[in-house]
Tab-separated table of C-alpha atoms in Angstrom:
chain	number	residue	atom	x	y	z
A	936	MET	CA	21.362	-31.522	-24.911
A	937	PRO	CA	20.437	-31.790	-28.637
A	938	ALA	CA	16.831	-31.067	-29.666
A	939	LEU	CA	14.722	-34.188	-29.905
A	940	LEU	CA	11.800	-32.612	-31.830
A	941	ASN	CA	13.183	-29.310	-33.145
A	942	PRO	CA	9.673	-27.796	-33.505
A	943	PRO	CA	9.074	-24.937	-35.946
A	944	ARG	CA	8.437	-21.481	-34.510
A	945	PRO	CA	6.196	-18.723	-35.860
A	946	ASP	CA	7.921	-16.090	-37.995
A	947	ALA	CA	6.969	-13.254	-40.283
A	948	ALA	CA	6.281	-15.597	-43.203
A	949	THR	CA	4.301	-18.103	-41.113
A	950	PRO	CA	2.832	-16.323	-38.054
A	951	ARG	CA	0.409	-19.136	-37.194
A	952	LEU	CA	1.354	-22.796	-36.822
A	953	ARG	CA	-0.389	-25.973	-35.829
A	954	TRP	CA	1.826	-28.633	-34.327
A	955	ARG	CA	0.881	-32.246	-34.997
A	956	ASN	CA	2.081	-35.729	-34.004
A	957	LEU	CA	2.529	-34.811	-30.364
A	958	ALA	CA	1.033	-37.205	-27.888
A	959	GLY	CA	1.126	-37.075	-24.104
A	960	SER	CA	4.042	-35.088	-22.719
A	961	ALA	CA	5.541	-34.500	-26.151
A	962	ARG	CA	3.813	-31.161	-26.467
A	963	ALA	CA	5.549	-29.916	-23.298
A	964	LEU	CA	8.864	-31.109	-24.698
A	965	ALA	CA	8.175	-29.272	-27.952
A	966	LEU	CA	7.229	-26.082	-26.110
A	967	ALA	CA	10.335	-26.242	-23.942
A	968	GLU	CA	12.563	-26.726	-27.007
A	969	ALA	CA	10.924	-23.963	-29.034
A	970	ALA	CA	10.984	-21.419	-26.193
A	971	SER	CA	14.580	-22.196	-25.244
A	972	ARG	CA	15.636	-21.424	-28.847
A	973	ASP	CA	13.594	-18.227	-29.141
A	974	ASP	CA	14.155	-14.701	-27.913
A	975	ARG	CA	10.418	-14.023	-27.411
A	976	LEU	CA	8.102	-14.692	-24.447
A	977	TYR	CA	5.608	-17.532	-24.962
A	978	LEU	CA	2.153	-16.835	-23.450
A	979	VAL	CA	0.738	-20.330	-22.819
A	980	VAL	CA	-2.970	-20.274	-22.228
A	981	MET	CA	-4.882	-23.405	-21.163
A	982	PRO	CA	-8.707	-23.645	-20.790
A	983	ASP	CA	-8.651	-24.196	-17.010
A	984	ALA	CA	-6.291	-24.250	-14.021
A	985	ARG	CA	-6.116	-28.064	-13.793
A	986	THR	CA	-4.940	-28.469	-17.367
A	987	LEU	CA	-2.446	-25.687	-16.815
A	988	ASP	CA	-1.021	-27.324	-13.708
A	989	ASP	CA	-0.574	-30.604	-15.573
A	990	LEU	CA	1.289	-28.848	-18.370
A	991	GLU	CA	3.427	-26.876	-15.905
A	992	ARG	CA	4.677	-30.056	-14.192
A	993	GLU	CA	5.700	-31.450	-17.565
A	994	LEU	CA	7.337	-28.181	-18.634
A	995	ARG	CA	9.382	-27.975	-15.423
A	996	PHE	CA	10.701	-31.504	-16.174
A	997	PHE	CA	11.714	-30.654	-19.773
A	998	ALA	CA	12.708	-27.008	-19.549
A	999	PRO	CA	16.450	-26.238	-19.360
A	1000	PRO	CA	17.656	-24.440	-16.201
A	1001	ASP	CA	18.194	-21.141	-18.016
A	1002	LEU	CA	14.690	-20.945	-19.466
A	1003	PRO	CA	12.426	-18.638	-17.387
A	1004	LEU	CA	9.149	-20.352	-16.479
A	1005	LEU	CA	6.552	-18.078	-14.973
A	1006	HIS	CA	3.103	-18.999	-13.727
A	1007	PHE	CA	0.439	-16.337	-13.157
A	1008	PRO	CA	-2.070	-18.171	-10.962
A	1009	ASP	CA	-5.786	-17.659	-10.862
A	1010	TRP	CA	-7.440	-16.329	-7.727
A	1011	GLU	CA	-9.221	-19.688	-7.174
A	1012	VAL	CA	-12.305	-17.926	-5.893
A	1013	LEU	CA	-15.613	-17.578	-7.669
A	1014	PRO	CA	-16.529	-14.259	-9.310
A	1015	TYR	CA	-17.928	-11.822	-6.751
A	1016	ASP	CA	-17.107	-14.194	-3.888
A	1017	ARG	CA	-16.944	-12.676	-0.396
A	1018	PHE	CA	-13.607	-14.400	0.027
A	1019	SER	CA	-10.195	-13.182	-0.928
A	1020	PRO	CA	-7.526	-15.403	-2.592
A	1021	HIS	CA	-5.182	-17.287	-0.305
A	1022	PRO	CA	-2.011	-15.316	0.568
A	1023	ASP	CA	0.164	-17.927	-1.185
A	1024	ILE	CA	-1.759	-17.318	-4.413
A	1025	VAL	CA	-1.477	-13.578	-4.099
A	1026	SER	CA	2.233	-14.000	-3.356
A	1027	GLY	CA	2.723	-15.967	-6.592
A	1028	ARG	CA	0.778	-13.447	-8.622
A	1029	LEU	CA	2.699	-10.457	-7.310
A	1030	SER	CA	6.004	-12.270	-7.835
A	1031	THR	CA	5.111	-12.843	-11.481
A	1032	LEU	CA	3.904	-9.236	-11.994
A	1033	ALA	CA	7.204	-8.016	-10.523
A	1034	ARG	CA	9.232	-10.145	-12.964
A	1035	LEU	CA	7.255	-9.521	-16.134
A	1036	PRO	CA	8.701	-6.070	-16.982
A	1037	GLN	CA	12.121	-7.783	-17.406
A	1038	ALA	CA	10.767	-10.958	-19.002
A	1039	ARG	CA	11.884	-10.895	-22.617
A	1040	ARG	CA	11.903	-14.673	-23.190
A	1041	GLY	CA	10.638	-17.882	-21.593
A	1042	LEU	CA	7.195	-19.216	-20.828
A	1043	LEU	CA	4.304	-17.491	-19.060
A	1044	LEU	CA	1.578	-19.937	-18.035
A	1045	VAL	CA	-2.004	-18.623	-17.613
A	1046	ALA	CA	-5.486	-20.154	-17.372
A	1047	ALA	CA	-8.060	-18.668	-19.758
A	1048	GLU	CA	-10.153	-17.172	-16.936
A	1049	THR	CA	-7.171	-15.285	-15.591
A	1050	LEU	CA	-6.833	-13.320	-18.834
A	1051	LEU	CA	-10.239	-11.713	-18.075
A	1052	GLN	CA	-9.155	-10.166	-14.767
A	1053	ARG	CA	-8.322	-6.485	-14.424
A	1054	LEU	CA	-5.093	-5.816	-12.541
A	1055	PRO	CA	-3.386	-2.974	-10.703
A	1056	PRO	CA	-1.593	-0.379	-12.916
A	1057	THR	CA	1.828	-1.515	-14.204
A	1058	ASP	CA	3.700	0.815	-11.835
A	1059	TYR	CA	1.905	-0.417	-8.720
A	1060	VAL	CA	4.190	-3.311	-7.708
A	1061	LYS	CA	7.467	-1.444	-8.254
A	1062	GLY	CA	6.101	1.755	-6.689
A	1063	ARG	CA	5.176	-0.064	-3.422
A	1064	SER	CA	8.211	-2.333	-3.194
A	1065	PHE	CA	11.372	-1.606	-1.178
A	1066	SER	CA	14.624	-3.411	-0.379
A	1067	LEU	CA	16.693	-4.084	2.720
A	1068	ARG	CA	20.344	-5.226	2.865
A	1069	THR	CA	23.017	-6.051	5.433
A	1070	GLY	CA	24.855	-3.046	6.797
A	1071	GLN	CA	21.915	-0.760	6.083
A	1072	LYS	CA	20.671	1.653	8.754
A	1073	PHE	CA	17.380	0.296	10.084
A	1074	SER	CA	14.619	2.470	11.495
A	1075	LEU	CA	11.923	0.316	12.988
A	1076	GLU	CA	9.253	2.996	12.697
A	1077	ALA	CA	10.171	3.791	9.084
A	1078	VAL	CA	10.165	0.113	8.076
A	1079	ARG	CA	6.945	-0.576	9.962
A	1080	ALA	CA	5.347	2.350	8.096
A	1081	GLN	CA	6.571	1.006	4.761
A	1082	LEU	CA	5.284	-2.462	5.572
A	1083	THR	CA	1.883	-1.076	6.606
A	1084	GLN	CA	1.690	0.963	3.395
A	1085	ALA	CA	2.573	-2.222	1.450
A	1086	GLY	CA	-0.266	-4.066	3.198
A	1087	TYR	CA	1.668	-6.290	5.625
A	1088	TYR	CA	0.187	-7.340	8.971
A	1089	GLY	CA	2.012	-7.189	12.294
A	1090	VAL	CA	1.678	-10.564	14.152
A	1091	ALA	CA	3.257	-12.343	17.107
A	1092	GLN	CA	4.860	-15.001	14.826
A	1093	VAL	CA	4.954	-15.048	11.051
A	1094	SER	CA	3.440	-18.056	9.269
A	1095	GLN	CA	2.367	-16.938	5.815
A	1096	PRO	CA	3.299	-14.351	3.202
A	1097	GLY	CA	2.308	-10.780	4.053
A	1098	GLU	CA	3.182	-10.906	7.778
A	1099	TYR	CA	5.921	-9.404	9.992
A	1100	ALA	CA	6.889	-9.653	13.669
A	1101	LEU	CA	9.392	-7.834	15.907
A	1102	ARG	CA	10.950	-9.737	18.857
A	1103	GLY	CA	13.712	-7.942	20.653
A	1104	SER	CA	16.600	-7.441	18.186
A	1105	LEU	CA	15.062	-9.823	15.638
A	1106	PHE	CA	12.722	-8.636	12.937
A	1107	ASP	CA	10.876	-11.403	11.045
A	1108	VAL	CA	9.048	-10.855	7.783
A	1109	PHE	CA	7.436	-13.205	5.220
A	1110	PRO	CA	7.885	-11.367	1.908
A	1111	MET	CA	5.358	-11.881	-0.857
A	1112	GLY	CA	6.707	-13.867	-3.787
A	1113	THR	CA	8.912	-16.092	-1.589
A	1114	SER	CA	8.532	-19.544	-0.120
A	1115	GLN	CA	10.365	-18.857	3.167
A	1116	PRO	CA	10.260	-16.032	5.710
A	1117	LEU	CA	13.298	-13.931	6.551
A	1118	ARG	CA	14.922	-13.112	9.907
A	1119	ILE	CA	16.690	-9.785	10.183
A	1120	ASP	CA	19.200	-9.642	13.045
A	1121	LEU	CA	19.701	-6.057	14.275
A	1122	PHE	CA	22.751	-4.578	15.970
A	1123	ASP	CA	21.688	-1.260	17.374
A	1124	ASP	CA	20.240	0.638	14.349
A	1125	GLU	CA	21.921	-1.477	11.672
A	1126	ILE	CA	21.040	-4.728	9.877
A	1127	GLU	CA	23.695	-7.206	10.968
A	1128	SER	CA	22.475	-10.267	9.056
A	1129	ILE	CA	19.551	-11.579	7.001
A	1130	ARG	CA	18.657	-15.274	6.979
A	1131	HIS	CA	15.857	-17.507	5.739
A	1132	PHE	CA	14.248	-19.504	8.517
A	1133	ASP	CA	11.799	-22.355	8.999
A	1134	PRO	CA	8.528	-20.914	10.336
A	1135	GLU	CA	7.647	-24.185	12.126
A	1136	SER	CA	10.935	-24.960	13.836
A	1137	GLN	CA	12.135	-21.313	13.885
A	1138	ARG	CA	15.553	-22.637	12.843
A	1139	SER	CA	17.676	-20.175	10.899
A	1140	LEU	CA	18.855	-21.278	7.468
A	1141	ASP	CA	21.028	-19.751	4.762
A	1142	LYS	CA	22.316	-16.148	4.826
A	1143	ILE	CA	21.525	-13.607	2.155
A	1144	LYS	CA	22.835	-10.085	1.642
A	1145	HIS	CA	19.685	-8.298	0.453
A	1146	PHE	CA	16.064	-8.832	-0.513
A	1147	GLU	CA	13.148	-6.918	-1.989
A	1148	LEU	CA	9.764	-6.648	-0.319
A	1149	LEU	CA	6.813	-6.671	-2.715
A	1150	PRO	CA	3.435	-5.241	-1.698
A	1151	ALA	CA	1.255	-7.673	0.240
A	1152	ARG	CA	-1.856	-7.333	-1.916
A	1153	GLU	CA	-3.079	-6.396	-5.375
A	1154	VAL	CA	-5.265	-3.830	-3.612
A	1155	PRO	CA	-3.601	-0.921	-1.723
A	1156	LEU	CA	-4.814	0.074	1.776
A	1157	ASP	CA	-2.752	3.177	2.506
A	1158	ASP	CA	-4.501	6.430	3.407
A	1159	ASP	CA	-4.628	7.813	-0.163
A	1160	ALA	CA	-6.018	4.534	-1.564
A	1161	VAL	CA	-8.656	4.306	1.133
A	1162	LYS	CA	-9.776	7.909	0.501
A	1163	ALA	CA	-9.987	7.202	-3.245
A	1164	PHE	CA	-12.005	4.036	-2.612
A	1165	ARG	CA	-14.432	5.858	-0.281
A	1166	ARG	CA	-14.983	8.627	-2.810
A	1167	ARG	CA	-15.557	6.341	-5.757
A	1168	PHE	CA	-17.746	3.989	-3.772
A	1169	ARG	CA	-20.088	6.812	-2.806
A	1170	VAL	CA	-20.224	8.081	-6.369
A	1171	ARG	CA	-20.716	4.630	-7.879
A	1172	PHE	CA	-23.422	3.289	-5.515
A	1173	GLU	CA	-26.561	4.915	-4.216
A	1174	GLY	CA	-27.683	4.799	-0.575
A	1175	ASP	CA	-25.884	4.792	2.734
A	1176	PRO	CA	-22.346	3.315	2.119
A	1177	THR	CA	-21.909	2.487	5.816
A	1178	ARG	CA	-24.439	-0.307	5.436
A	1179	SER	CA	-21.706	-2.184	3.540
A	1180	ALA	CA	-19.353	-4.178	5.744
A	1181	LEU	CA	-16.722	-3.955	2.988
A	1182	TYR	CA	-16.945	-0.161	2.939
A	1183	ARG	CA	-16.634	0.037	6.749
A	1184	ASN	CA	-13.623	-2.294	6.868
A	1185	ILE	CA	-11.717	-0.554	4.115
A	1186	SER	CA	-12.559	2.861	5.572
A	1187	GLU	CA	-10.714	1.728	8.704
A	1188	GLY	CA	-7.744	0.488	6.650
A	1189	ARG	CA	-8.550	-3.182	7.082
A	1190	ALA	CA	-8.500	-5.794	4.338
A	1191	ALA	CA	-12.018	-6.891	3.483
A	1192	PRO	CA	-12.956	-10.322	2.119
A	1193	GLY	CA	-13.719	-10.048	-1.576
A	1194	MET	CA	-12.273	-6.589	-1.998
A	1195	GLU	CA	-10.464	-7.748	-5.141
A	1196	PHE	CA	-13.725	-7.442	-7.032
A	1197	TYR	CA	-13.718	-3.708	-6.229
A	1198	LEU	CA	-10.237	-3.082	-7.654
A	1199	PRO	CA	-11.329	-0.207	-10.008
A	1200	LEU	CA	-12.462	1.772	-7.017
A	1201	PHE	CA	-8.872	1.949	-5.710
A	1202	PHE	CA	-7.215	3.234	-8.872
A	1203	GLU	CA	-7.702	5.958	-11.449
A	1204	HIS	CA	-7.036	3.365	-14.167
A	1205	THR	CA	-6.625	-0.436	-14.024
A	1206	ALA	CA	-4.464	-2.624	-16.265
A	1207	THR	CA	-4.714	-6.120	-17.712
A	1208	LEU	CA	-2.115	-8.827	-18.032
A	1209	PHE	CA	-1.512	-7.678	-21.625
A	1210	ASP	CA	-0.209	-4.320	-20.366
A	1211	TYR	CA	2.540	-6.196	-18.479
A	1212	LEU	CA	3.672	-8.161	-21.517
A	1213	PRO	CA	6.525	-7.200	-23.854
A	1214	GLY	CA	5.703	-6.291	-27.421
A	1215	SER	CA	6.893	-9.601	-28.929
A	1216	VAL	CA	4.812	-12.446	-27.521
A	1217	VAL	CA	3.971	-15.841	-29.023
A	1218	VAL	CA	0.531	-17.072	-28.055
A	1219	VAL	CA	0.175	-20.806	-27.391
A	1220	SER	CA	-3.232	-22.438	-26.901
A	1221	ASP	CA	-5.050	-25.692	-27.577
A	1222	GLY	CA	-7.548	-23.981	-29.909
A	1223	GLY	CA	-10.379	-23.966	-27.395
A	1224	LEU	CA	-9.616	-20.516	-25.973
A	1225	ALA	CA	-12.651	-18.695	-27.368
A	1226	THR	CA	-14.985	-21.372	-26.001
A	1227	ALA	CA	-13.253	-21.386	-22.622
A	1228	LEU	CA	-13.495	-17.593	-22.341
A	1229	ASP	CA	-17.201	-17.603	-23.292
A	1230	GLY	CA	-17.856	-20.224	-20.568
A	1231	VAL	CA	-16.044	-18.149	-17.949
A	1232	TRP	CA	-17.913	-14.998	-18.983
A	1233	THR	CA	-21.243	-16.817	-18.703
A	1234	GLY	CA	-20.307	-17.815	-15.155
A	1235	ILE	CA	-19.314	-14.222	-14.279
A	1236	THR	CA	-22.547	-12.683	-15.574
A	1237	SER	CA	-24.598	-15.406	-13.890
A	1238	ARG	CA	-22.897	-14.788	-10.512
A	1239	HIS	CA	-23.359	-11.060	-10.915
A	1240	GLU	CA	-27.090	-11.452	-11.634
A	1241	SER	CA	-27.629	-13.735	-8.611
A	1242	HIS	CA	-25.730	-11.469	-6.162
A	1243	ARG	CA	-26.399	-7.939	-7.346
A	1244	HIS	CA	-29.689	-7.488	-5.493
A	1245	ASP	CA	-28.047	-7.365	-2.013
A	1246	ILE	CA	-28.238	-3.628	-1.120
A	1247	GLU	CA	-25.614	-4.071	1.589
A	1248	SER	CA	-23.136	-5.584	-0.824
A	1249	PRO	CA	-23.538	-3.681	-4.167
A	1250	LEU	CA	-21.530	-5.044	-7.031
A	1251	LEU	CA	-19.609	-3.481	-9.904
A	1252	ASP	CA	-20.773	-4.567	-13.368
A	1253	PRO	CA	-18.849	-7.414	-14.984
A	1254	GLY	CA	-17.324	-5.066	-17.572
A	1255	GLU	CA	-15.862	-2.924	-14.788
A	1256	VAL	CA	-14.079	-5.838	-13.095
A	1257	PHE	CA	-13.302	-8.107	-16.067
A	1258	LEU	CA	-12.447	-7.914	-19.749
A	1259	ALA	CA	-15.054	-9.303	-22.093
A	1260	PRO	CA	-13.949	-12.331	-24.142
A	1261	THR	CA	-14.068	-10.283	-27.389
A	1262	ASP	CA	-11.638	-7.793	-25.865
A	1263	VAL	CA	-9.228	-10.585	-24.899
A	1264	LEU	CA	-9.319	-12.190	-28.309
A	1265	ALA	CA	-8.866	-8.798	-29.986
A	1266	ARG	CA	-5.613	-8.320	-28.039
A	1267	LEU	CA	-4.349	-11.734	-29.188
A	1268	VAL	CA	-5.374	-11.694	-32.824
A	1269	ASP	CA	-2.304	-10.083	-34.355
A	1270	ARG	CA	0.266	-11.980	-32.326
A	1271	PRO	CA	2.247	-15.013	-33.555
A	1272	GLU	CA	0.424	-18.219	-32.568
A	1273	ILE	CA	1.020	-21.872	-31.981
A	1274	LEU	CA	-1.914	-24.287	-31.786
A	1275	LEU	CA	-1.202	-27.457	-29.887
A	1276	PRO	CA	-2.286	-30.818	-31.327
A	1277	ALA	CA	-5.600	-31.022	-29.477
A	1278	ALA	CA	-6.705	-28.117	-31.613
A	1279	ALA	CA	-5.475	-29.395	-34.980
A	1280	ALA	CA	-8.912	-29.156	-36.559
A	1281	SER	CA	-9.637	-25.688	-35.089
A	1282	VAL	CA	-9.080	-22.264	-36.512
A	1283	GLY	CA	-6.549	-19.759	-35.226
A	1284	LEU	CA	-7.306	-16.837	-32.908
A	1285	SER	CA	-7.732	-14.611	-35.936
A	1286	GLY	CA	-10.415	-16.810	-37.388
A	1287	GLU	CA	-8.028	-18.035	-40.105
A	1288	GLY	CA	-6.458	-21.404	-40.290
A	1289	GLY	CA	-2.777	-21.707	-39.478
A	1290	ARG	CA	-0.143	-23.738	-41.332
A	1291	ASP	CA	0.061	-27.410	-40.381
A	1292	MET	CA	3.527	-28.382	-39.202
A	1293	PRO	CA	3.782	-32.134	-38.506
A	1294	LEU	CA	6.508	-32.943	-36.031
A	1295	PRO	CA	8.491	-36.173	-36.202
A	1296	ALA	CA	6.512	-39.214	-35.147
A	1297	ALA	CA	9.726	-41.149	-34.481
A	1298	PRO	CA	12.976	-40.221	-32.710
A	1299	PRO	CA	15.486	-38.287	-34.855
A	1300	PRO	CA	18.248	-40.280	-36.520
A	1301	GLY	CA	21.154	-41.084	-34.256
A	1302	LEU	CA	19.176	-40.910	-31.039
A	1303	LYS	CA	19.815	-44.074	-28.970
A	1304	LEU	CA	17.080	-45.300	-26.657
A	1305	ASP	CA	17.896	-47.902	-24.048
A	1306	ALA	CA	15.491	-50.861	-23.894
A	1307	ARG	CA	13.957	-51.307	-20.452
């Protein structure tokens, strides 16, 4: 399909652009056209999750089938909440983190607040993933140990990502990063077939030859990780650690609500989303990124101040769990940038104005539009 808008893209001569004359869904069309003709990844940052979801729906309509479109979802819990993100959200995040090392082009959609979150090290997802395929020798105890190390729960019947169940010669598992569970049919000690199935009707669906199991959480709960958490918790916080329900649960290898806000205690070093990105990234925003980040940071520090006095639930400082807005902007400042029309009067991420690039306000010559 020929380009309708043919939007300009940042280059060495013009690293920062403002697109104009784009109303409604036209900016999604322009982004889809620009990214499909570029060999760089586009990091699209919107001020909040709702705006991002609206843009994603439009992009999925306009984007060609061969254009990778990734969404790194937010946790959808408040800072320092004693709740963990829903398994479907964690599944989507891990799926994106697993794909990013190979993502050299396409669109990566992120809400501003998600840029502030610290993440597991870049080798975490790959190091705790494993694959199964038809014809492979299958040791129940070995696979169960791998699943437990990856954070999966054994249940009677799988219903959501991160669960597995064994029933006779059938082994069911709901891998993270997928929308359907899998049924592994065993013949003696060998995998005879692998199928998707409907968790409600239990009806088997299409066959596949192999699949990869991602870890079930962004926080590890194997023996080494639990020991590291216990050691760092005792060093970081004063008093009797056993007064903390979170400490007791994790000490017993159980997932604890809100443990994501203690991520630095599980790893020697944490990462950020920027560590997962390739070197050549084009940043796309509506110009309100700095304001959005400041607003999120204010909410983080306010929540920390109101919850930090509970001696049975001590909190890490905001700077330990999140990146400060200045750190985020510093990591974006030297990257090529596109400002969407809503930010036409704003300055770029560097603090310098970008070059205005009006896009056609009318259809290109030769384009025929049917009257309705």
